[in-house]
Short mmCIF file of C-alpha atoms in Angstrom, two decimals:
data_model
loop_
_atom_site.label_atom_id
_atom_site.label_comp_id
_atom_site.label_asym_id
_atom_site.label_seq_id
_atom_site.Cartn_x
_atom_site.Cartn_y
_atom_site.Cartn_z
CA MET A 1 18.74 14.54 61.17
CA THR A 2 19.48 17.92 60.77
CA TRP A 3 17.82 19.01 58.28
CA GLY A 4 14.61 17.40 55.87
CA LEU A 5 10.97 17.25 55.85
CA GLN A 6 9.31 15.77 59.06
CA PHE A 7 6.03 14.13 59.11
CA VAL A 8 3.67 13.91 62.31
CA ASN A 9 1.37 12.07 62.69
CA ALA A 10 -2.24 12.42 64.91
CA TYR A 11 0.21 11.04 67.20
CA GLY A 12 3.19 12.43 66.92
CA GLU A 13 4.62 9.51 65.09
CA GLU A 14 6.38 10.06 61.68
CA PRO A 15 5.25 7.61 60.22
CA LEU A 16 8.22 8.41 57.44
CA ARG A 17 11.39 8.34 60.92
CA PRO A 18 13.66 7.39 58.58
CA ASP A 19 15.19 4.51 61.00
CA GLY A 20 13.52 1.74 58.75
CA VAL A 21 12.57 0.86 55.57
CA VAL A 22 8.09 1.61 55.36
CA MET A 23 6.98 -2.11 54.34
CA GLY A 24 5.55 -2.75 51.21
CA VAL A 25 2.50 -5.14 49.69
CA ARG A 26 4.50 -8.20 47.89
CA ALA A 27 1.29 -10.57 46.94
CA ARG A 28 -2.48 -10.48 48.02
CA GLY A 29 -4.88 -13.58 48.02
CA LEU A 30 -7.44 -15.42 49.60
CA CYS A 31 -6.39 -17.29 52.50
CA VAL A 32 -6.38 -21.16 50.87
CA ALA A 33 -7.94 -24.53 53.77
CA PRO A 34 -5.74 -27.52 53.70
CA GLU A 35 -6.45 -30.42 51.42
CA ARG A 36 -6.85 -33.99 52.15
CA SER A 37 -4.08 -35.29 50.17
CA GLY A 38 -2.57 -39.04 49.36
CA GLY A 39 -3.65 -39.43 52.89
CA VAL A 40 -1.96 -36.54 54.38
CA TYR A 41 -3.55 -33.02 54.57
CA VAL A 42 -1.56 -30.76 53.13
CA GLY A 43 -0.72 -27.87 54.97
CA ILE A 44 1.55 -26.64 57.68
CA TYR A 45 3.06 -29.75 58.24
CA PHE A 46 4.66 -32.51 57.14
CA SER A 47 3.26 -36.51 57.56
CA GLU A 48 5.41 -39.26 58.64
CA GLY A 49 5.81 -41.96 56.24
CA GLY A 50 3.08 -40.04 54.43
CA ALA A 51 1.40 -42.54 56.72
CA TYR A 52 0.27 -40.60 59.51
CA PRO A 53 -0.52 -37.02 59.74
CA ASP A 54 1.48 -35.10 62.78
CA TYR A 55 -0.97 -32.72 63.00
CA GLY A 56 1.55 -31.64 66.24
CA TYR A 57 3.75 -29.26 64.25
CA PHE A 58 0.93 -26.85 64.89
CA PRO A 59 -1.56 -26.97 68.07
CA PRO A 60 -5.21 -28.66 67.12
CA PHE A 61 -8.15 -27.07 68.06
CA ALA A 62 -8.04 -28.41 72.07
CA GLY A 63 -11.87 -31.00 71.52
CA ASP A 64 -11.56 -31.64 68.26
CA GLY A 65 -10.49 -34.62 65.79
CA ILE A 66 -7.91 -33.95 63.56
CA GLY A 67 -10.24 -33.26 60.40
CA THR A 68 -11.94 -30.69 62.31
CA ALA A 69 -8.53 -29.38 64.37
CA LEU A 70 -7.31 -29.17 60.17
CA SER A 71 -10.33 -27.76 58.33
CA ARG A 72 -10.03 -24.61 60.93
CA TRP A 73 -7.07 -23.47 59.77
CA ARG A 74 -6.61 -20.58 56.88
CA PHE A 75 -2.75 -20.48 55.48
CA ALA A 76 -1.38 -17.61 53.42
CA SER A 77 -1.03 -19.35 50.01
CA LEU A 78 -1.58 -18.62 46.47
CA GLY A 79 -1.75 -23.01 46.13
CA PRO A 80 -3.03 -25.13 45.23
CA GLU A 81 0.29 -25.57 44.97
CA VAL A 82 2.22 -27.54 47.11
CA ALA A 83 5.88 -27.76 48.13
CA GLU A 84 6.88 -31.63 49.47
CA VAL A 85 9.99 -33.04 49.91
CA PRO A 86 10.02 -36.88 50.45
CA GLY A 87 12.67 -39.15 52.92
CA SER A 88 15.10 -37.44 54.92
CA SER A 89 18.13 -37.36 55.31
CA ASP A 90 18.49 -38.88 59.02
CA GLY A 91 16.64 -41.95 58.07
CA HIS A 92 13.57 -41.12 59.26
CA ALA A 93 11.19 -41.58 56.77
CA ASP A 94 9.26 -38.34 57.33
CA SER A 95 8.02 -36.06 54.18
CA TYR A 96 7.56 -32.38 54.20
CA ARG A 97 3.90 -30.59 52.52
CA ALA A 98 3.44 -27.73 52.77
CA CYS A 99 0.79 -24.78 51.04
CA PRO A 100 4.56 -22.58 50.64
CA SER A 101 3.07 -18.25 51.12
CA PRO A 102 4.06 -15.70 49.19
CA ALA A 103 6.36 -14.59 51.20
CA THR A 104 9.57 -15.50 49.86
CA ASP A 105 12.07 -13.42 52.60
CA LEU A 106 12.22 -14.21 56.22
CA ARG A 107 11.74 -9.89 57.26
CA ASP A 108 7.94 -10.18 55.27
CA MET A 109 5.23 -9.73 57.72
CA ILE A 110 1.94 -11.65 56.76
CA PHE A 111 -1.75 -9.28 57.48
CA PHE A 112 -5.20 -11.35 57.57
CA GLN A 113 -8.04 -10.31 57.55
CA MET A 114 -9.23 -9.95 61.11
CA PRO A 115 -11.92 -12.96 61.33
CA ALA A 116 -15.05 -12.33 61.82
CA GLY A 117 -15.56 -15.70 64.13
CA GLY A 118 -12.48 -14.62 65.09
CA PHE A 119 -8.88 -17.13 65.58
CA SER A 120 -7.76 -18.72 68.32
CA THR A 121 -3.68 -20.10 66.95
CA VAL A 122 -0.84 -18.14 64.78
CA ALA A 123 1.49 -20.83 62.33
CA ASP A 124 4.43 -19.48 61.25
CA VAL A 125 7.53 -21.45 60.47
CA TRP A 126 10.42 -21.36 57.77
CA VAL A 127 10.35 -25.28 55.98
CA GLU A 128 14.28 -25.17 54.87
CA ALA A 129 14.17 -28.39 53.37
CA LEU A 130 11.17 -26.96 51.51
CA GLY A 131 13.20 -23.77 50.68
CA CYS A 132 9.54 -22.06 51.70
CA ARG A 133 7.74 -19.91 54.79
CA VAL A 134 3.95 -20.84 56.49
CA THR A 135 2.16 -18.87 57.70
CA GLY A 136 -1.23 -19.84 59.05
CA LEU A 137 -4.36 -18.65 61.51
CA GLY A 138 -6.59 -21.11 63.46
CA LEU A 139 -9.38 -19.48 62.97
CA LEU A 140 -13.14 -20.26 65.26
CA ASP A 141 -15.12 -20.47 62.37
CA ALA A 142 -14.14 -22.71 60.07
CA ALA A 143 -16.31 -21.91 57.09
CA GLU A 144 -15.57 -18.59 57.15
CA GLU A 145 -12.97 -16.91 53.74
CA ILE A 146 -10.66 -14.32 54.68
CA GLU A 147 -7.33 -12.53 52.69
CA PHE A 148 -4.24 -11.97 53.12
CA ALA A 149 -1.08 -9.86 52.58
CA VAL A 150 2.12 -9.73 52.80
CA ALA A 151 4.27 -7.43 53.82
CA THR A 152 8.02 -6.82 52.47
CA PRO A 153 10.94 -4.10 53.36
CA ASP A 154 11.66 -5.20 49.99
CA PHE A 155 11.53 -2.87 47.36
CA ALA A 156 11.94 -4.86 43.63
CA ALA A 157 9.08 -7.50 45.00
CA MET A 158 7.38 -4.23 45.28
CA SER A 159 5.04 -2.63 42.41
CA ARG A 160 6.07 0.67 41.83
CA PRO A 161 4.06 1.66 38.63
CA GLY A 162 4.55 5.44 37.55
CA SER A 163 7.56 7.38 37.42
CA TYR A 164 5.38 10.68 40.17
CA GLY A 165 4.44 10.45 43.44
CA LEU A 166 7.36 10.96 46.31
CA GLN A 167 10.15 9.16 48.14
CA THR A 168 12.22 9.06 50.79
CA PHE A 169 15.82 8.21 52.22
CA ASP A 170 18.06 7.09 54.95
CA ALA A 171 21.16 9.41 56.82
CA GLY A 172 23.39 6.82 53.83
CA GLY A 173 20.74 7.47 50.32
CA ALA A 174 18.71 4.59 50.77
CA LEU A 175 15.57 4.51 49.83
CA ILE A 176 13.41 4.04 53.03
CA TYR A 177 9.83 5.19 51.64
CA ASP A 178 8.20 5.11 47.72
CA SER A 179 4.64 6.39 47.37
CA ARG A 180 3.78 4.45 44.58
CA ALA A 181 4.70 0.90 46.67
CA GLU A 182 1.03 -0.55 48.02
CA THR A 183 2.00 0.11 52.19
CA ILE A 184 -0.07 -1.59 54.96
CA VAL A 185 -1.99 1.00 56.37
CA VAL A 186 -0.74 0.39 59.98
CA ARG A 187 -3.75 2.15 62.32
CA ASP A 188 -2.42 0.76 66.40
CA TRP A 189 -0.94 -1.64 67.97
CA HIS A 190 -0.53 -3.85 70.87
CA VAL A 191 1.55 -6.82 73.20
CA PHE A 192 -0.83 -8.85 75.59
CA SER A 193 1.84 -10.09 78.02
CA ALA A 194 2.77 -14.40 79.07
CA ASP A 195 1.46 -13.48 82.06
CA GLU A 196 -1.54 -11.74 80.74
CA ILE A 197 -2.09 -14.31 78.04
CA ARG A 198 -1.42 -17.20 81.14
CA SER A 199 -4.16 -15.32 83.52
CA VAL A 200 -6.60 -16.15 80.34
CA LEU A 201 -6.15 -19.43 80.31
CA VAL A 202 -5.46 -20.32 83.89
CA ASP A 203 -7.76 -17.87 85.99
CA GLY A 204 -10.17 -17.28 83.21
CA VAL A 205 -9.80 -13.34 82.34
CA THR A 206 -10.83 -11.85 79.57
CA LEU A 207 -8.22 -9.07 78.25
CA THR A 208 -9.75 -6.17 75.48
CA TRP A 209 -7.58 -3.85 74.10
CA ALA A 210 -9.53 -1.25 72.78
CA PRO A 211 -6.52 0.15 69.85
CA ARG A 212 -7.05 4.43 68.88
CA VAL A 213 -9.00 3.55 66.04
CA ALA A 214 -11.59 1.12 64.90
CA PRO A 215 -11.94 0.13 61.29
CA ALA A 216 -15.30 -1.48 59.65
CA ASP A 217 -12.70 -3.88 57.89
CA PRO A 218 -9.85 -4.26 60.67
CA TRP A 219 -6.89 -6.38 58.83
CA ILE A 220 -4.74 -8.16 61.83
CA ALA A 221 -0.28 -9.13 61.34
CA THR A 222 0.97 -11.43 64.43
CA ALA A 223 3.53 -13.90 65.73
CA TYR A 224 3.93 -17.21 66.14
CA ASN A 225 1.33 -18.16 68.96
CA ARG A 226 0.57 -21.42 70.46
CA SER A 227 -0.92 -20.85 74.22
CA THR A 228 -2.69 -23.75 75.36
CA ARG A 229 -2.81 -25.91 78.98
CA LEU A 230 -3.55 -29.16 79.13
CA LEU A 231 -1.70 -30.66 83.12
CA ASN A 232 -1.45 -34.46 83.08
CA GLY A 233 -4.11 -36.57 84.77
CA SER A 234 -6.10 -33.31 83.18
CA ARG A 235 -9.52 -33.97 80.75
CA ASP A 236 -9.91 -30.36 80.83
CA ALA A 237 -8.13 -28.51 77.74
CA SER A 238 -7.50 -25.14 77.18
CA ASP A 239 -6.84 -22.52 74.21
CA LEU A 240 -6.93 -19.29 73.15
CA ILE A 241 -9.70 -16.65 71.15
CA ILE A 242 -8.87 -13.65 69.45
CA GLN A 243 -12.23 -11.33 68.74
CA TRP A 244 -12.91 -8.11 67.52
CA THR A 245 -16.41 -6.24 68.83
CA GLY A 246 -16.20 -4.09 66.52
CA ALA A 247 -14.59 -1.52 69.09
CA ALA A 248 -11.97 -3.53 71.00
CA PHE A 249 -9.66 -6.82 70.34
CA THR A 250 -11.10 -9.05 72.89
CA VAL A 251 -9.08 -12.84 74.62
CA SER A 252 -10.78 -15.55 76.99
CA ARG A 253 -10.25 -19.03 77.22
CA ARG A 254 -12.47 -21.79 75.64
CA THR A 255 -11.98 -25.10 77.58
CA TYR A 256 -12.63 -28.11 75.67
CA ARG A 257 -12.97 -31.80 78.22
CA SER A 258 -12.45 -35.03 76.74
CA ASP A 259 -13.39 -38.38 77.93
CA TYR A 260 -9.79 -39.12 78.31
CA ARG A 261 -6.85 -37.85 80.40
CA SER A 262 -4.39 -36.52 79.75
CA ASN A 263 -1.26 -38.55 80.64
CA TRP A 264 1.12 -35.65 79.85
CA ASN A 265 1.77 -31.78 80.27
CA ALA A 266 0.62 -29.03 77.42
CA VAL A 267 1.41 -25.90 78.71
CA VAL A 268 2.23 -22.98 76.58
CA TYR A 269 1.66 -19.51 77.74
CA GLN A 270 3.09 -16.74 75.06
CA SER A 271 2.60 -13.10 74.62
CA LEU A 272 0.06 -11.99 71.91
CA VAL A 273 1.46 -9.16 69.08
CA ILE A 274 -2.14 -7.24 67.46
CA ILE A 275 -0.54 -4.86 64.85
CA LEU A 276 -3.34 -3.10 63.59
CA ALA A 277 -4.17 -2.69 59.71
CA GLU A 278 -6.74 -1.56 56.92
CA SER A 279 -6.56 -3.00 53.63
CA GLU A 280 -6.57 1.16 52.39
CA ALA A 281 -6.93 4.18 54.27
CA ALA A 282 -10.67 5.47 54.06
CA ALA A 283 -11.28 7.69 51.27
CA MET B 1 -9.29 13.78 60.74
CA THR B 2 -9.26 17.32 59.50
CA HIS B 3 -4.91 17.41 59.14
CA GLY B 4 -1.58 16.07 57.79
CA LEU B 5 -0.49 14.26 55.32
CA GLU B 6 -2.67 12.98 52.80
CA VAL B 7 -0.68 9.90 50.41
CA TYR B 8 -2.76 8.65 46.95
CA ARG B 9 -1.73 5.95 44.61
CA ALA B 10 -2.03 6.32 41.28
CA SER B 11 -5.09 4.00 41.25
CA GLY B 12 -6.29 6.90 43.57
CA ALA B 13 -6.40 4.57 46.75
CA LYS B 14 -5.33 6.71 50.43
CA GLN B 15 -2.25 4.94 51.81
CA MET B 16 -1.67 7.16 54.52
CA ASP B 17 -3.38 9.76 55.94
CA GLY B 18 -2.99 11.91 59.71
CA ASP B 19 -4.05 8.97 61.67
CA THR B 20 -2.00 6.62 59.44
CA ALA B 21 1.18 4.87 60.91
CA THR B 22 3.93 2.50 59.62
CA LEU B 23 6.19 -0.64 60.18
CA ARG B 24 9.12 -0.51 59.14
CA PHE B 25 11.90 -3.46 59.02
CA VAL B 26 14.53 -2.85 61.20
CA ALA B 27 16.44 -5.89 60.68
CA LEU B 28 16.85 -9.71 61.05
CA GLU B 29 18.54 -12.17 63.22
CA VAL B 30 18.73 -15.70 63.24
CA ALA B 31 19.42 -17.76 66.35
CA PRO B 32 20.94 -21.30 66.31
CA ALA B 33 20.01 -23.69 67.45
CA ASN B 34 20.51 -24.80 70.94
CA GLU B 35 22.36 -21.60 71.83
CA GLU B 36 21.35 -18.71 74.37
CA THR B 37 22.22 -16.39 71.47
CA GLU B 38 22.74 -13.00 72.53
CA PHE B 39 21.55 -9.24 69.62
CA THR B 40 23.14 -5.62 69.93
CA VAL B 41 20.71 -4.77 68.15
CA PRO B 42 20.90 -0.68 66.87
CA GLN B 43 18.97 2.05 65.65
CA PHE B 44 16.42 2.06 68.37
CA ASP B 45 15.87 4.69 71.28
CA ASP B 46 12.49 6.14 71.75
CA VAL B 47 10.13 3.14 70.04
CA ILE B 48 10.40 0.64 71.50
CA GLY B 49 11.01 -2.63 68.67
CA LEU B 50 8.88 -5.52 67.75
CA LEU B 51 9.63 -8.21 68.49
CA ARG B 52 9.21 -11.56 66.34
CA PHE B 53 10.08 -14.48 65.44
CA VAL B 54 9.55 -17.63 62.90
CA GLN B 55 11.07 -21.57 63.87
CA ILE B 56 13.01 -21.96 61.68
CA TYR B 57 12.51 -26.70 60.55
CA GLU B 58 15.79 -28.05 58.14
CA ARG B 59 15.20 -31.30 56.81
CA GLY B 60 16.25 -34.80 59.01
CA ARG B 61 16.35 -32.53 62.20
CA ARG B 62 12.35 -32.99 63.47
CA ARG B 63 12.50 -36.42 65.86
CA ASP B 64 15.37 -35.06 67.72
CA ALA B 65 15.79 -31.53 67.29
CA TRP B 66 11.75 -30.48 68.08
CA SER B 67 9.20 -31.70 71.33
CA PRO B 68 6.18 -29.10 70.31
CA TYR B 69 6.04 -27.47 73.75
CA SER B 70 9.01 -25.86 74.03
CA PHE B 71 9.43 -22.50 72.93
CA PRO B 72 12.61 -20.32 72.26
CA SER B 73 12.59 -17.47 75.31
CA ILE B 74 12.84 -14.09 73.74
CA THR B 75 14.00 -11.40 76.14
CA TRP B 76 14.29 -7.15 75.29
CA GLU B 77 16.72 -4.57 77.67
CA ASN B 78 15.82 -1.51 76.07
CA GLY B 79 18.51 -0.04 78.36
CA PRO B 80 21.31 -1.72 76.77
CA LYS B 81 19.25 -2.37 74.09
CA ARG B 82 19.70 -6.50 73.77
CA LEU B 83 18.00 -9.32 72.68
CA SER B 84 18.76 -12.72 74.09
CA ILE B 85 17.46 -15.73 72.52
CA THR B 86 17.51 -18.52 74.48
CA SER B 87 16.16 -21.37 71.66
CA GLU B 88 14.35 -23.41 73.60
CA ALA B 89 12.81 -24.81 70.42
CA ARG B 90 15.48 -26.42 69.49
CA VAL B 91 15.55 -25.77 65.81
CA PRO B 92 16.67 -21.96 64.70
CA VAL B 93 15.04 -18.90 65.24
CA ALA B 94 14.51 -15.85 63.41
CA VAL B 95 13.17 -13.08 64.80
CA GLY B 96 12.64 -9.74 63.34
CA LEU B 97 12.41 -6.11 64.56
CA TYR B 98 10.32 -3.62 63.35
CA HIS B 99 9.15 0.53 64.70
CA PHE B 100 6.42 1.45 64.66
CA ALA B 101 5.15 4.72 64.55
#
């Protein structure tokens, strides 16, 4: 760019750099918990013939029974609407039951109020059969309620009241920012590598990330993550714990001992992305 | 924070100040199932793109197309700006690329 107005933040970054559309807010709401309906827990998954909930779609919490594990999930959904497709085209009697997210576009990103008790796993899938997105967090405190916001680059989906404010455009004339729309107030971001996640689950290392701003009410966005470790022949299963201390995020593990030895391997080490935001900037 | 740009909405809510960064959408790529797919990504220079993925489930494909513990391998080469997706998950994978700054 050789002309125009340049905004630089306190970190030398350009929040309005014209190389992408600034994500605005499509919808907000209170996350919903899975409900037991018709013999299955309705959440992110599908059942087999409606007879048994297939929790393999997203990870149970190590050591928990299925009901307990599912009660920990919170989905970004405007529920209680339930999308369902009975039967399937391949001869298997699968049926999908999901809490559809108001994220109606694969480009959307969902932000969650950071659970005070922390979270363990992240689900983010698109169910083609339902034409919907299902996104949720597995919480450590099953009683906690958290809010969500859906960020989108689709200006048509954003509420943009009024007729004044600031708009910026890219070199092609495309709108990339409109101050009338509510945007996500992003503060910082970090990626824990897959190798680092492995060190947590295998060696018991605790990872720490102190962002450059420590909000009083932190919100986060992240990506699908079901890192876990259960070895064939072992009774010990481990998964992640992601918590906010008030100044930093920590990633640690918890390990459960089962009464039975596993007869299969479940070993997943996935990098963990955390984008830190606030619901809105402090006035 | 004592300097910079402050942006307020009509409601009076402040949504940008000198400590604020933005998340900006750049591109969405969808890799088909069971293939190694490589994309050349435009626009990236000094800012690393954020890679994220959404697994896509299609009706009737679960039993033979999905294993709960296989996942896509996503690599990013910043030099040639190439995004490579090996869809080990055996379902299509969508990867969004975003700028953070």
